[in-house]
Amino acid sequence: MSLLRSRLSLMMFLQFFIWGGWFVTLGTFLASNLEASGGQIGMAFATQSWGAIIAPFIIGLIADRYFHAERLLGVLHLLGAALMVGLYLAEDFAAFYPLVLAYMILYMPTLALVNSVSFHQLRDPATEFARIRVWGTLGWIVAGLGISYVFAWDSAAGIGEGLLRNTFLMGAIASLALGVYSFTLPATPPKASSRVGLREVLGLDALSLLKDRNYAIFFAASVLICIPLAFYYQNANPFLAEVGVANPTGKMTLGQASEVLFMLLLPLFIGRFGIKKTLLIGMLAWALRYAMFAFGDAEGQLYLLLLGIALHGICYDFFFVTGQIYTDSKAGEQFKSAAQGMITLATYGVGMLIGFWIAGQVTDHYALAEGGHDWQGIWLFPAAFALAVLVLFLIAFRERRAQAGAEAASRA
């Protein structure tokens, strides 16, 4: 590995180590240590969506015009480190929420910044970037394994003692390290000719894609499937911890491992089955995963829970990554960036914002008076919802009209 690739890989590792080091266990921490309700936990997770909505303005209207990407990355992570210390010290949800909102508004733009730094420095991003980006997934995995198997912060005893609070301190240290390290990265200056307007930032130039009936159906399905997705991010770790699964955060790294595996297999599936069937497999995986969560347990049916976690690669790659490929094939050269911005804003912004709110309401509805939750009722809701989206997509999306996009994607 060249020195440049090593430096970019370390940047990517720290970027996702920070996120995976606290976001996975956020719901468990809030419920167990700050006595937050399901609705409040949904509000905390929805800060990711608010960050995703605001991030394009920071990057498109500010960063691309006026600042070196690596310097802005450093400043945002240094500010993020200070906010992480505040989250570590917060004693109740009222103090916690504004800090996590501010943090995610700062963090979400850094996802685009690390990509910008990488793309600018690599000679052949098409072949080299994947080898850089995989270190981000490894960073997320290492954070989860450390929480479970090194520190045992997510053990029953650790949760009871409030040790999950340390995840924010770990995040602060990693954020401080990346903030300082960012200033040593190769220069990534603003684009001299960049004059990005509001329409480009919001992806409004790509709205014409919705005139295509097939793409409009896919777009609607993408927003709707974010509702089941929100249930996983918000409830999976608290669920596993509450039902007595040992080392839940470490076991959840199975999902990231499968994501890497199925990312490699995705081109083969698209080439063999086409866009529609690949998307349907992804939606079916969401329904199966939540059914496994509904009927699994920490003892005799633990394998169902592990299989449900391991389905993450199919759930995410086969729908969301395939959707990005399909969007790229439909947009054409003129609207490629705008189309990706539009679908990202619609899913990670609007779709998941709605999803986290619904997940919070459903979780509160199935809270038990004696403590704990009726998890079977909670998980059957997103299972049924994903299945309904699948059926509607199966009926409405026409295979023949999607074939051109599938062929283009399989050649990518």
Coordinates of C-alpha atoms in Angstrom, one line a residue, residues 67-241:
F67 CA -12.4 26.3 1.9
H68 CA -9.8 23.5 1.6
A69 CA -11.7 20.2 2.2
E70 CA -9.1 18.8 4.6
R71 CA -9.0 22.0 6.7
L72 CA -12.8 22.1 7.0
L73 CA -12.7 18.4 7.9
G74 CA -10.2 19.2 10.7
V75 CA -12.2 22.1 12.1
L76 CA -15.5 20.1 12.1
H77 CA -14.0 17.2 13.9
L78 CA -12.3 19.4 16.5
L79 CA -15.6 21.1 17.2
G80 CA -17.2 17.6 17.2
A81 CA -14.7 16.4 19.9
A82 CA -15.8 19.2 22.2
L83 CA -19.5 18.3 21.7
M84 CA -18.7 14.7 22.4
V85 CA -17.3 15.7 25.7
G86 CA -20.6 17.5 26.4
L87 CA -22.5 14.3 25.5
Y88 CA -20.3 12.4 27.9
L89 CA -21.2 14.8 30.7
A90 CA -24.9 15.3 30.0
E91 CA -27.1 14.1 32.9
D92 CA -30.5 14.1 31.2
F93 CA -32.2 14.1 27.8
A94 CA -32.9 17.8 27.9
A95 CA -29.2 18.6 28.1
F96 CA -28.2 15.7 25.7
Y97 CA -30.5 16.5 22.8
P98 CA -29.3 19.9 21.7
L99 CA -25.7 18.7 21.9
V100 CA -26.3 15.6 19.7
L101 CA -28.3 17.7 17.2
A102 CA -25.3 20.2 16.9
Y103 CA -22.9 17.3 16.6
M104 CA -24.7 15.6 13.8
I105 CA -25.1 18.8 11.9
L106 CA -21.3 19.1 12.1
Y107 CA -20.6 15.4 11.5
M108 CA -22.8 14.6 8.5
P109 CA -20.9 17.0 6.1
T110 CA -17.6 15.3 7.0
L111 CA -18.9 12.1 5.2
A112 CA -18.8 14.1 1.9
L113 CA -15.5 15.8 2.9
V114 CA -13.6 12.5 3.4
N115 CA -14.8 11.4 0.0
S116 CA -13.8 14.7 -1.6
V117 CA -10.3 14.5 -0.1
S118 CA -10.0 10.9 -1.4
F119 CA -11.3 11.5 -4.9
H120 CA -9.0 14.6 -5.3
Q121 CA -5.9 12.7 -4.4
L122 CA -6.4 9.4 -6.2
R123 CA -5.3 9.0 -9.8
D124 CA -8.0 6.5 -10.6
P125 CA -10.8 6.8 -8.1
A126 CA -13.0 4.3 -10.0
T127 CA -10.5 1.5 -9.1
E128 CA -8.8 2.8 -6.0
F129 CA -11.6 4.3 -3.9
A130 CA -13.2 1.1 -2.8
R131 CA -9.9 0.0 -1.2
I132 CA -9.9 3.2 0.8
R133 CA -13.6 3.2 1.7
V134 CA -13.4 -0.4 3.1
W135 CA -11.2 0.9 5.9
G136 CA -14.2 3.0 7.1
T137 CA -16.3 -0.2 7.5
L138 CA -13.3 -1.8 9.3
G139 CA -13.3 1.2 11.6
W140 CA -16.9 0.7 12.4
I141 CA -16.3 -3.0 13.1
V142 CA -13.3 -2.3 15.4
A143 CA -15.3 0.2 17.4
G144 CA -18.1 -2.3 18.0
L145 CA -15.8 -5.2 18.9
G146 CA -13.9 -2.9 21.3
I147 CA -17.1 -1.9 23.1
S148 CA -18.2 -5.5 23.5
Y149 CA -15.1 -7.6 23.8
V150 CA -12.4 -5.3 25.1
F151 CA -14.3 -2.9 27.5
A152 CA -17.6 -4.8 28.0
W153 CA -19.4 -1.5 28.2
D154 CA -22.6 -3.1 26.7
S155 CA -22.7 -6.0 29.1
A156 CA -25.6 -6.2 31.5
A157 CA -23.3 -5.1 34.4
G158 CA -21.7 -2.4 32.2
I159 CA -25.1 -1.0 31.1
G160 CA -26.2 -1.0 34.8
E161 CA -23.1 0.9 35.8
G162 CA -23.6 3.5 33.1
L163 CA -20.4 2.5 31.2
L164 CA -21.9 3.2 27.8
R165 CA -21.3 6.8 28.6
N166 CA -17.7 6.1 27.8
T167 CA -18.5 5.6 24.2
F168 CA -18.8 9.4 23.8
L169 CA -15.4 9.9 25.5
M170 CA -13.9 7.4 23.1
G171 CA -15.6 9.3 20.2
A172 CA -14.2 12.6 21.5
I173 CA -10.6 11.2 21.6
A174 CA -10.9 9.7 18.1
S175 CA -12.5 12.9 16.8
L176 CA -9.7 15.0 18.3
A177 CA -7.2 12.7 16.7
L178 CA -8.9 13.0 13.3
G179 CA -9.3 16.7 13.6
V180 CA -5.6 17.2 14.2
Y181 CA -4.6 14.6 11.6
S182 CA -6.8 16.2 8.9
F183 CA -4.5 19.3 8.8
T184 CA -1.6 17.0 7.8
L185 CA -3.5 15.6 4.8
P186 CA -2.7 16.6 1.2
A187 CA -4.3 19.9 0.1
T188 CA -7.7 19.7 -1.4
P189 CA -8.5 23.2 -2.5
P190 CA -11.9 24.5 -3.5
K191 CA -12.8 24.3 -7.1
A192 CA -12.0 27.5 -8.8
S193 CA -14.9 27.3 -11.2
S194 CA -17.4 26.0 -8.6
R195 CA -20.6 28.0 -8.6
V196 CA -23.0 25.7 -7.1
G197 CA -26.5 27.1 -6.6
L198 CA -29.4 26.1 -4.4
R199 CA -31.0 24.0 -7.2
E200 CA -27.9 21.9 -7.5
V201 CA -27.5 21.5 -3.8
L202 CA -31.0 20.2 -3.3
G203 CA -30.9 18.1 -6.5
L204 CA -33.9 20.0 -7.9
D205 CA -32.4 19.8 -11.4
A206 CA -33.0 16.0 -11.3
L207 CA -36.7 16.3 -10.5
S208 CA -37.4 15.6 -14.2
L209 CA -36.5 12.0 -13.5
L210 CA -39.7 11.6 -11.6
K211 CA -41.6 12.0 -14.9
D212 CA -40.4 8.4 -15.7
R213 CA -43.1 6.2 -14.1
N214 CA -40.7 3.5 -13.2
Y215 CA -38.2 5.8 -11.5
A216 CA -41.0 7.6 -9.6
I217 CA -42.2 4.2 -8.2
F218 CA -38.6 3.4 -7.2
F219 CA -38.2 6.9 -5.6
A220 CA -41.4 6.4 -3.5
A221 CA -40.3 2.9 -2.5
S222 CA -36.9 4.3 -1.4
V223 CA -38.5 6.8 0.9
L224 CA -40.9 4.2 2.3
I225 CA -38.3 1.5 2.9
C226 CA -36.4 4.0 5.1
I227 CA -39.1 3.5 7.7
P228 CA -38.1 -0.2 8.4
L229 CA -34.4 0.9 8.1
A230 CA -34.9 3.4 11.0
F231 CA -36.2 0.6 13.2
Y232 CA -32.9 -1.2 12.8
Y233 CA -30.7 1.7 13.7
Q234 CA -32.9 2.8 16.6
N235 CA -33.9 -0.5 18.2
A236 CA -31.5 -3.3 17.3
N237 CA -29.0 -2.7 20.0
P238 CA -31.5 -1.9 22.8
F239 CA -33.4 -5.0 21.7
L240 CA -30.4 -7.4 21.8
A241 CA -29.3 -6.0 25.2

